[in-house]
Coordinates of C-alpha atoms and ligand atoms in Angstrom, one line a residue:
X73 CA 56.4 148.9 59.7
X74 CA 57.5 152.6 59.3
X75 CA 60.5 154.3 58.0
X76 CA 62.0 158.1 58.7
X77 CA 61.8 160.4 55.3
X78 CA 64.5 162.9 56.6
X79 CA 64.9 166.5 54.6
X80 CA 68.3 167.0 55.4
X81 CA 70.3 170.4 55.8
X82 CA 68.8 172.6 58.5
X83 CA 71.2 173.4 61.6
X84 CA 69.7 172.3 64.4
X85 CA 69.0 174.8 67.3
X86 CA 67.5 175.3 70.9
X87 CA 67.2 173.6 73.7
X88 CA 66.1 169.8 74.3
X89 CA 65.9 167.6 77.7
X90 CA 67.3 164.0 77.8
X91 CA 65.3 161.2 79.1
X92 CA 66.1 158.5 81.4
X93 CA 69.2 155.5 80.9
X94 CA 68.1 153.1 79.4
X95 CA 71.1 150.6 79.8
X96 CA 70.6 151.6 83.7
X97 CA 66.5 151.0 83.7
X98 CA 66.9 148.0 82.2
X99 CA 68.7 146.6 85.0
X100 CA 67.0 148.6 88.1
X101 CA 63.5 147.3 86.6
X102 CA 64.6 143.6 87.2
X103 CA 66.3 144.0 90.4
X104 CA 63.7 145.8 92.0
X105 CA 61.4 142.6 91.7
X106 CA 64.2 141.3 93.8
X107 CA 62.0 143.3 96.9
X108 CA 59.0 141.5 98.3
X109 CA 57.5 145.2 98.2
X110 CA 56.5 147.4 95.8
X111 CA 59.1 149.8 94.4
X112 CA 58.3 153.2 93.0
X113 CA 60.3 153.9 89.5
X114 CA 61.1 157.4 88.3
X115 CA 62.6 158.9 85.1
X116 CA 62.3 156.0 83.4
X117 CA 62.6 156.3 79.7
X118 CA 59.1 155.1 77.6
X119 CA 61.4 152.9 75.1
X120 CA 60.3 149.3 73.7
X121 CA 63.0 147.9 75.5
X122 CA 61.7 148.8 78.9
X123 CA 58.5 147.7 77.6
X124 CA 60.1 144.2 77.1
X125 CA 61.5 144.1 80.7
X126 CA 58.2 144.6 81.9
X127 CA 56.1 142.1 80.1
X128 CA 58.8 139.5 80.8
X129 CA 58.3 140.5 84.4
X130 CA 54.7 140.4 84.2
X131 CA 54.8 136.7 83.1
X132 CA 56.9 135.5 85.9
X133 CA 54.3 137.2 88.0
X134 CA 55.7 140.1 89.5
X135 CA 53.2 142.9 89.2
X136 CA 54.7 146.0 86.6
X137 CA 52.6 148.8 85.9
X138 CA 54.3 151.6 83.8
X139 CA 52.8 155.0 83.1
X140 CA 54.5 158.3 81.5
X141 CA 57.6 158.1 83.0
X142 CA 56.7 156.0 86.2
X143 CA 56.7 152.6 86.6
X144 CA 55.6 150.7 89.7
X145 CA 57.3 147.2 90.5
X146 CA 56.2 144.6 92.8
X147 CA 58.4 141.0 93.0
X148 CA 55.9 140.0 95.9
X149 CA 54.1 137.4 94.3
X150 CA 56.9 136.3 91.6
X151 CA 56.5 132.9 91.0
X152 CA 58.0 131.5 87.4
X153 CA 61.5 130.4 87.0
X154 CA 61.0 130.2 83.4
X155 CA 61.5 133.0 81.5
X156 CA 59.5 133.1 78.0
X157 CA 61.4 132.7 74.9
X158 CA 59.5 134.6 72.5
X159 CA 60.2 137.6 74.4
X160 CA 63.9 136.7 75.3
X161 CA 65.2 136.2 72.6
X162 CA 64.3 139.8 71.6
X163 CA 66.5 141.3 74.3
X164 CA 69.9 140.0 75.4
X165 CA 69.5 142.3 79.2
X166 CA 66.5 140.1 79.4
X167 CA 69.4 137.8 80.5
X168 CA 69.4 139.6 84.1
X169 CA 66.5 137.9 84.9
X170 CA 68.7 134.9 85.9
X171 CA 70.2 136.6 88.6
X172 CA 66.6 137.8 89.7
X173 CA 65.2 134.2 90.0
X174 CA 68.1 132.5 91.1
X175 CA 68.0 135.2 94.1
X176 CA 64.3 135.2 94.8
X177 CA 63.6 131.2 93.8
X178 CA 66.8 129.5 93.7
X179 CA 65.6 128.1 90.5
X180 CA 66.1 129.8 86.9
X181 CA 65.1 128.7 83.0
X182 CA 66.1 131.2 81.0
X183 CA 66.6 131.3 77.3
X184 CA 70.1 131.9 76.5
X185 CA 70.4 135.5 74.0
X186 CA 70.8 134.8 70.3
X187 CA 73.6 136.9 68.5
X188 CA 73.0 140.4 67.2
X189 CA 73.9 142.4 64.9
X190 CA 76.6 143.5 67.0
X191 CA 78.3 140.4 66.7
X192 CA 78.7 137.2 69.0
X193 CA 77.5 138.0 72.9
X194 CA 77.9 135.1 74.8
X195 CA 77.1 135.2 78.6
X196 CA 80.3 132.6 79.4
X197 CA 81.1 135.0 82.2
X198 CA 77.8 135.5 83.9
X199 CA 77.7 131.7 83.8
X200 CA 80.6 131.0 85.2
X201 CA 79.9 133.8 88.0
X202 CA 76.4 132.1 88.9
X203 CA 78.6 128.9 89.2
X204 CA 80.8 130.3 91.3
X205 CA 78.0 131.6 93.6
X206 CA 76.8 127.9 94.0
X207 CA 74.8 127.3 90.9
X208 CA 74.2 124.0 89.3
X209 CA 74.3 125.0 85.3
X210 CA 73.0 122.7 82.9
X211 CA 72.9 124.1 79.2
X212 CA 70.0 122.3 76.9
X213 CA 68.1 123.1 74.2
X214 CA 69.3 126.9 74.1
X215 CA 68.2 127.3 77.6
X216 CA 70.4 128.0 80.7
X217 CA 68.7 125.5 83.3
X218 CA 70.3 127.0 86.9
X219 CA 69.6 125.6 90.1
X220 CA 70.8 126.7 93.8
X221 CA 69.2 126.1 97.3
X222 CA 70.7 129.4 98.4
X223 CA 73.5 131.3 96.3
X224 CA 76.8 131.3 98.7
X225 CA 79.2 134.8 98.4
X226 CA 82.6 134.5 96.8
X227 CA 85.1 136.3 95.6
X228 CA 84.6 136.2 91.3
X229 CA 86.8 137.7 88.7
X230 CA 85.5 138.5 85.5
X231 CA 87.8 138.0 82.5
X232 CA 87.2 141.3 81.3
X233 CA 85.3 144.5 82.1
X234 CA 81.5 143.3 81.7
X235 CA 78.2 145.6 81.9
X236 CA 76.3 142.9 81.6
X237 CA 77.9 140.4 83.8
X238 CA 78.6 142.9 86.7
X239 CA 75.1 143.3 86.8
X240 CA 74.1 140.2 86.4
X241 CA 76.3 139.0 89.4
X242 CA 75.1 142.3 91.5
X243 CA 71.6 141.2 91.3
X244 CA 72.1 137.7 92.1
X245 CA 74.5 138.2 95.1
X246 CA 72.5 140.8 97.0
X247 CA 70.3 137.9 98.5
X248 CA 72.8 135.9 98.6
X249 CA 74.8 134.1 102.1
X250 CA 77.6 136.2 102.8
X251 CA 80.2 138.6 100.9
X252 CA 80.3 138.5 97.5
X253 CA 83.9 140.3 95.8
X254 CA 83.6 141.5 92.3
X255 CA 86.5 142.0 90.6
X256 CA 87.8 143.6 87.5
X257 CA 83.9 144.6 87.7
X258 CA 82.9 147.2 84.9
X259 CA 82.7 151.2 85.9
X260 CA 79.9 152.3 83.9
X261 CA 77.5 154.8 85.4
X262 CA 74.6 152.2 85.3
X263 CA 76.6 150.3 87.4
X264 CA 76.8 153.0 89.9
X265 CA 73.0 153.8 89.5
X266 CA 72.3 149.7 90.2
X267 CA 73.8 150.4 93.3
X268 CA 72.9 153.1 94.5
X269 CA 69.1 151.6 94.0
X270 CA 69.8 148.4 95.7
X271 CA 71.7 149.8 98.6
X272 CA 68.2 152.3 98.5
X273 CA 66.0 148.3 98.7
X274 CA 68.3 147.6 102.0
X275 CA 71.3 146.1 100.2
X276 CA 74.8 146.5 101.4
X277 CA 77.1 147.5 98.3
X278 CA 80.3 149.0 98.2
X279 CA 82.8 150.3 95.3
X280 CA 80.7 150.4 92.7
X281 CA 82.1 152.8 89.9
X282 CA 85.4 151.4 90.7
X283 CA 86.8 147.7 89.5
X284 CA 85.9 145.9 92.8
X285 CA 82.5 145.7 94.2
X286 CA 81.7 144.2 97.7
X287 CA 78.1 143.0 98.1
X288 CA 77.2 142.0 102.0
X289 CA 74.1 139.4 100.9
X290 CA 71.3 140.7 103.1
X291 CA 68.0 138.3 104.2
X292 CA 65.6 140.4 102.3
X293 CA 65.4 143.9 100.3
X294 CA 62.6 146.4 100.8
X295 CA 60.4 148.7 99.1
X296 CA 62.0 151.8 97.7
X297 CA 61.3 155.2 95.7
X298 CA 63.9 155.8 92.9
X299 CA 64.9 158.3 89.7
X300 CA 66.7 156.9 87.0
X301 CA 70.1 159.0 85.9
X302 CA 69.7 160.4 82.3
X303 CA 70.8 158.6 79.6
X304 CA 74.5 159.3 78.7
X305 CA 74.6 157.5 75.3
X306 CA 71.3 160.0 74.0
X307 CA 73.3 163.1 75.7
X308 CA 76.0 161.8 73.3
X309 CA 73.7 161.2 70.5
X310 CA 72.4 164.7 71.3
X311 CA 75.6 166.5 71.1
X312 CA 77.1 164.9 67.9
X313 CA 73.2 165.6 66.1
X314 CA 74.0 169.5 66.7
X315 CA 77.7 169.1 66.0
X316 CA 77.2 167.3 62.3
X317 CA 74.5 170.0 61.4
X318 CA 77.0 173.1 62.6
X319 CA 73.9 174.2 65.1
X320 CA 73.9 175.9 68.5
X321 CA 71.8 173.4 71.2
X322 CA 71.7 173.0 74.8
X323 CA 71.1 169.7 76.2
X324 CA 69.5 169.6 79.4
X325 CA 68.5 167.2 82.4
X326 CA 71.7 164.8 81.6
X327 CA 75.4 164.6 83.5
X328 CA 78.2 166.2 81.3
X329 CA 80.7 164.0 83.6
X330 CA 78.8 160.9 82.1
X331 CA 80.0 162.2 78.6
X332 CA 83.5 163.6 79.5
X333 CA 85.3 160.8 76.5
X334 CA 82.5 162.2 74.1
X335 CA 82.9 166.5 75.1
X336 CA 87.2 166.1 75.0
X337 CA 86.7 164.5 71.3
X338 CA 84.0 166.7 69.9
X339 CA 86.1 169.7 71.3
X340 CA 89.5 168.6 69.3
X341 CA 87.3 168.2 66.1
X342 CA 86.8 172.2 66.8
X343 CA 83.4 171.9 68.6
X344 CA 83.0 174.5 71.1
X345 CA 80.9 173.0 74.3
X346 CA 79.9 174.8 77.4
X347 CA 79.1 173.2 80.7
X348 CA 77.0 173.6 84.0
X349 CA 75.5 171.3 86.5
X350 CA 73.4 169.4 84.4
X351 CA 73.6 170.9 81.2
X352 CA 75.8 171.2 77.9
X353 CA 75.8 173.9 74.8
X354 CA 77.3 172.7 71.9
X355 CA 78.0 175.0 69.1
X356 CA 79.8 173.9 65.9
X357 CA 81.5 174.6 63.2
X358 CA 80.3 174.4 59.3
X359 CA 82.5 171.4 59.3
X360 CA 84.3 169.3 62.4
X361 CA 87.7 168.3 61.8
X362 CA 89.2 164.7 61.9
X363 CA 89.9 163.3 64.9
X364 CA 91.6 159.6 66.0
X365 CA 88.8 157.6 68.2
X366 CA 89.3 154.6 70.2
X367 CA 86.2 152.6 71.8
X368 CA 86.9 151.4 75.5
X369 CA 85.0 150.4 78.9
X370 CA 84.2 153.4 80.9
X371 CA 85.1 156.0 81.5
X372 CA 86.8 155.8 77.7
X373 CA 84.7 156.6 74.8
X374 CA 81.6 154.8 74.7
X375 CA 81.4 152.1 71.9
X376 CA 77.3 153.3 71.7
X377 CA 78.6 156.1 70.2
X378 CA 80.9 154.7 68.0
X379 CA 78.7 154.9 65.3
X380 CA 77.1 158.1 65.9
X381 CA 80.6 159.8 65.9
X382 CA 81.7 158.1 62.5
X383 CA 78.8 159.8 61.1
X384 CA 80.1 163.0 62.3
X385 CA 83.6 162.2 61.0
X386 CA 82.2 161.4 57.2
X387 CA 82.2 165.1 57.0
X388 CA 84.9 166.1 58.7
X389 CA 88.1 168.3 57.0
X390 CA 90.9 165.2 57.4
X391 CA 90.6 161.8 57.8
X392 CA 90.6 160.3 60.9
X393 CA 91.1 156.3 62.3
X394 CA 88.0 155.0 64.6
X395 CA 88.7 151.7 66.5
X396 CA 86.1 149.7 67.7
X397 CA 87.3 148.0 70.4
X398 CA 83.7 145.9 72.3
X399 CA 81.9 145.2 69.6
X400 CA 82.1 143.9 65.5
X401 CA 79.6 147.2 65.1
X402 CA 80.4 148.6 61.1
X403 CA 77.8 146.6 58.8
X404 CA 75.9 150.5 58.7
X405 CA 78.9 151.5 57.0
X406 CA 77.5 150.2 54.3
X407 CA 74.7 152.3 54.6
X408 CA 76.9 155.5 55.1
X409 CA 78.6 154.7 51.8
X410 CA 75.1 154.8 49.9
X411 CA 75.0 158.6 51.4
X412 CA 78.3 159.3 49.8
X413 CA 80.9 158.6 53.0
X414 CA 84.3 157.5 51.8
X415 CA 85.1 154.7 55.0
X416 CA 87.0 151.9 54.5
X417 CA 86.9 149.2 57.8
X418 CA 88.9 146.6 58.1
X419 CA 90.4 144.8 61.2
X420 CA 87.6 146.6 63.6
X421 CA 88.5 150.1 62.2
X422 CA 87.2 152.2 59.9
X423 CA 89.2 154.8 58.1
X424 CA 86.8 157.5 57.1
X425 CA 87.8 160.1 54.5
X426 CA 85.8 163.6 55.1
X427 CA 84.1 164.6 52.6
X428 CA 82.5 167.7 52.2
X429 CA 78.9 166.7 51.8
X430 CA 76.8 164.1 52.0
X431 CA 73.8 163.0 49.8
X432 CA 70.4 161.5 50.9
X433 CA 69.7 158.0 50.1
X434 CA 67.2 155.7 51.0
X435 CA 69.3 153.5 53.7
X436 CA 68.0 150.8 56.4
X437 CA 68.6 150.7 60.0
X438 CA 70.6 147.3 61.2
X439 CA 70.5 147.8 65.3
X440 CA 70.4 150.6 67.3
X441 CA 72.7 152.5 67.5
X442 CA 73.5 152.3 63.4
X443 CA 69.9 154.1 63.4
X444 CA 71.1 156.9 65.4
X445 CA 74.5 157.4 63.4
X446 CA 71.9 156.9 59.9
X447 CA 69.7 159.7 61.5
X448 CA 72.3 161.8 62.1
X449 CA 74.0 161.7 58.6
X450 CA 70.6 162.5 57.3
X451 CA 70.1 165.5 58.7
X452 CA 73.5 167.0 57.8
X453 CA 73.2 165.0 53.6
X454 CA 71.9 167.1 50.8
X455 CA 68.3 165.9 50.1
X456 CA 65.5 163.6 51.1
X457 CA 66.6 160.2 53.2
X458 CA 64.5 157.2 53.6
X459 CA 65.7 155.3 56.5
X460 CA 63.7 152.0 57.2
X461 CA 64.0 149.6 60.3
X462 CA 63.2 152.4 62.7
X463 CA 61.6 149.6 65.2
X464 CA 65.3 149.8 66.4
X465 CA 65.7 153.0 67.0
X466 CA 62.6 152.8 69.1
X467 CA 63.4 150.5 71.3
X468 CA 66.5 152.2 73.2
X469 CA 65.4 156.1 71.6
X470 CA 62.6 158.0 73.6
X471 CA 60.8 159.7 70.9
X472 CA 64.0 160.6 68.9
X473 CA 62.1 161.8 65.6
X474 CA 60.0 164.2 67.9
X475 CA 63.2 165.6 70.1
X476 CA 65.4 166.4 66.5
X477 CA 62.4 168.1 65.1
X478 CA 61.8 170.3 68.5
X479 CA 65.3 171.4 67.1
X480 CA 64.6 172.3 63.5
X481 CA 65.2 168.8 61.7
X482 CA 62.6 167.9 59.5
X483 CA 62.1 164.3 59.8
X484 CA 58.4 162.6 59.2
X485 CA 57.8 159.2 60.0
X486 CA 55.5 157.5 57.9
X487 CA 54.4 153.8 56.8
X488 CA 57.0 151.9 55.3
X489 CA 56.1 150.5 51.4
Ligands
EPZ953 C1 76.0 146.5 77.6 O1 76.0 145.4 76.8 C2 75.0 147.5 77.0 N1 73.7 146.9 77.0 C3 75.5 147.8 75.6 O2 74.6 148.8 75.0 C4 76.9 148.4 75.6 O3 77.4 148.6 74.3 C5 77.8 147.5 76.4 O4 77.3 147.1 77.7 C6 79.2 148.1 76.6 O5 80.1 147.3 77.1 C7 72.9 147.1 78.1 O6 73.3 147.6 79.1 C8 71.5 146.5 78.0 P1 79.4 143.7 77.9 P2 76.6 144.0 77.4 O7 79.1 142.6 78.7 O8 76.4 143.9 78.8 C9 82.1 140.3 76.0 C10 73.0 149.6 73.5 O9 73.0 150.0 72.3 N2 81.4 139.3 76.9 O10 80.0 144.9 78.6 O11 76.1 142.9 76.5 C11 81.1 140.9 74.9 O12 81.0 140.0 73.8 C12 73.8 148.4 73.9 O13 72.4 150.2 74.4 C13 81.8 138.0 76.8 O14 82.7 137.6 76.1 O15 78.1 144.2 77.1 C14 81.8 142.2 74.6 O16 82.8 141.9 73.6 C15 74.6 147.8 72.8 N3 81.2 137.1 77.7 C16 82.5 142.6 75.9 O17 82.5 141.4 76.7 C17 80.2 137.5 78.6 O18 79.7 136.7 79.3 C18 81.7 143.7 76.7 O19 80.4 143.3 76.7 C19 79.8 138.9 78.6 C20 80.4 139.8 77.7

C-alpha cells in the first residue's frame, strides 16, 4: 500500500492537459463489446477502474487489449453470462455489463454492487428497466439472474435522473426489437458521449443530452473508431487545486461548457477564469470567498466535486452552506477537521466556517473523490500531510500526484508503514 506525503504551501502554476472521462469510458468500454467487430478506443484515461472494465470483459471473452491511451475491444467471441464476483463487487459500473449480455446473449448473472462509501446504491431502477424491456429477474444469493429471448422496446420512465440506469438501459436497448423511450433520462455529458459512440457502431439514438432518449433497436452494431471527451470532474478537480493554492494554471484538452456549474461558482468566490475552445485559466486570490453550493443532476453542480469544493471553502473569508443532494458523501469531513477545517454537516449539509489556514495532518482517503478534496487541502495546509488509501484516488485519477507536481506541488508518494 502507499500513501501521499504532501509539503503543502506552494501556488500552483503552469499549464496541465486533462485526460479522458472516466465515468464516460467506463460505459463506451462495455458497449462497444456490444459490436461483433473490433472497436478502436481513443483518449481513454489509464485509471484502475478502466483496468477493471477490461479484465471483467476479458473473462466473459470478449478480446480487450489496452495500451497508453488506446484500447482495442472486440465482443466477437463473447461468450459468458456470468460476470465474476471478485471483480464486481469492486466496481458498481461493472453493473452495465447486464445490459451488454442481456443484448448480446439474452442471458445475464451478474453480481449485484455492494454499498460504498458513498452511501446505499441500489440498481432498483435499472432492474425494473430490464423488466420492462422483457426480462425475467430473479434475485438470489446477491446475484441478479436475468433472462430474455430477445429484449422488446418500450417506453420506460426512470423515477429519477439516473447516470447509471440511463446507461444501463441505452446499452441494453440498442439491440433490442423495436423503439425503446427513455424518459426523465439523465443529461450528463457521458450520456451524450454513449451516444454519440453507439450511433458511431450503427445504432439509431436520438435526444440524448436531453430528458428523453429514443433508441431505434438495430439487428447488429459494427466496428467503429472513437475518442473519449475529457474528463469534466478532473477539469473541476484541476481548477479548484489552483484556486485553493491562489496560483495561475491553464487547463488544457478539456470542455469549459462541461464545467459551466463549477466556473459560475469559483468566479462568485472571487476567482478570476478565462476561457477558449478547449481551455480554462484560473487565477485566484490569496483567499476565495464563501459561497452557497447545491449538488444536482446535470448540468447543476456536480456532486463529484462536492468534496473538492468544500475543501476550497475551509479557507474561504465567510462561511458558506454546501448541500449534497445524490449522495451521503461527508465521512472525509472528518478528515478535513484533523487539518484544522471548522465544518459542521448535518442533514446532507455541511456548514463550513473559513478559516484562514490550514495545518497538515496525517489523514486517510475514504473513496474517491474524498482523496481529491484531502489532496487539495494539503497543498494549500501549513506543513507536511500524510494521506493514506491513495488506491482510490488511482482508480478514477490519471496520474494525479505526477499532474499537481508538473504544477509546483510537492507531493511524493511512498510506501505506506
Ligand atoms: C454515476 O454514478 C457516476 N459513476 C458517479 O461518479 C456520479 O457521482 C453519479 O453518476 C452522479 O449521479 C459512474 O458514472 C461510474 P446515479 P451512478 O445512478 O450511476 C439513486 C465518481 O466518483 N439510484 O446517477 O451510480 C442513487 O442512489 C462516481 O466518478 C437509485 O436509487 O449514480 C443516487 O442517489 C461517484 N436506484 C441517485 O439515484 C438506482 O437504480 C443518482 O445516482 C440507481 C440510482
Amino acid at each position: 500500500m502507499e500513501k501521499y506525503v504532501v509539503y503543502g504551501g506552494n501556488r500552483l502554476k503552469g499549464q496541465v492537459a486533462v485526460s479522458g472521462a472516466k465515468n464516460s469510458a467506463l460505459a463506451i468500454i462495455v458497449a462497444a463489446a456490444l459490436a461483433d467487430e473490433e472497436c478502436l478506443l481513443k483518449n481513454v484515461p489509464s485509471e484502475v477502474d478502466v483496468y477493471t472494465i477490461a479484465e471483467i470483459l476479458r473473462d466473459l471473452g470478449v478480446k480487450v487489449e489496452f495500451h497508453g491511451n488506446t484500447m482495442r475491444v472486440d465482443g466477437s467471441c463473447i461468450r459468458s453470462y456470468q460476470a465474476p464476483y471478485e471483480l464486481v463487487r469492486k466496481m458498481r459500473a461493472s453493473f452495465y455489463t447486464a445490459g451488454l449480455l442481456l443484448a448480446r446473449l439474452g442471458k445475464a448473472e451478474v453480481p449485484l454492487p455492494g454499498g460504498c462509501s458513498l452511501g446505499s446504491r441500489p440498481v432498483d431502477f435499472h432492474i425494473k428497466g430490464f423488466q420492462a424491456l422483457g426480462a425475467d429477474i430473479h434475485i438470489e444469493h446477491g446475484l441478479m439472474k436475468a433472462e430474455a429471448t430477445r429484449l422488446t422496446g418500450t417506453k420506460i420512465y426512470i423515477n429519477r435522473s439516473s447516470v447509471g440506469t440511463t446507461i444501463n438501459l441505452m446499452i441494453a436497448s440498442s439491440l433490442a426489437q423495436g423503439t425503446t423511450i427513455l424518459e426523465n433520462a439523465a443529461k450528463e455529458p457521458e450520456i451524450v458521449d454513449l451516444a454519440s459512440f453507439l450511433n458511431s457502431m450503427g445504432a439509431k439514438i436520438k435526444g440524448a443530452g436531453t430528458n428523453v432518449i429514443k433508441i431505434e433497436g438495430v439487428k447488429r452494431l459494427r466496428g467503429t473508431e472513437y475518442s473519449i471527451i475529457p474528463d469534466r470532474i478532473e477539469a473541476g478537480t484541476l481548477m479548484i487545486a489552483a484556486a485553493i493554492t491562489g496560483g495561475d494554471v491553464v487547463i488544457t484538452d478539456m470542455v469549459p461548457e462541461h464545467v459551466r456549474s463549477a466556473v459560475l461558482n469559483l468566479q462568485e468566490a472571487g476567482v478570476q477564469i478565462e476561457e477558449s475552445l478547449s481551455e480554462i485559466r484560473v487565477y485566484a486570490p490569496e483567499r476565495p470567498r464563501a459561497v452557497d453550493v447545491e449538488t444536482a443532476p446535470y448540468p447543476g453542480f456536480p456532486t463529484d466535486l462536492q468534496q473538492p469544493f468544500v475543501s476550497l471553502m475551509s479557507i474561504a473569508q465567510g462561511t458558506s452552506i454546501i448541500r449534497e443532494n445524490i449522495f451521503d458523501r461527508f465521512r472525509y469531513v472528518d478528515e478535513l477537521r484533523r487539518m484544522g477545517a471548522d465544518i459542521k454537516v448535518e442533514h446532507g449539509t455541511a456548514i463550513v466556517r473559513g478559516v484562514p489556514k490550514l495545518t497538515g495532518a496525517p489523514v486517510e482517503t475514504t473513496d474517491l473523490r474524498a482523496g481529491a478534496a484531502l489532496v487539495l487541502a494539503s497543498l494549500a495546509a501549513e506543513g507536511v500531510t500524510e494521506i493514506t488509501g491513495i488506491e482510490h484516488i488511482d482508480r478514477g485519477y490519471e496520474a494525479l500526484d505526477k499532474k499537481l507536481n508538473s504544477l509546483g506541488a510537492n507531493i511524493k508518494r511512498v510506501q505506506a508503514d
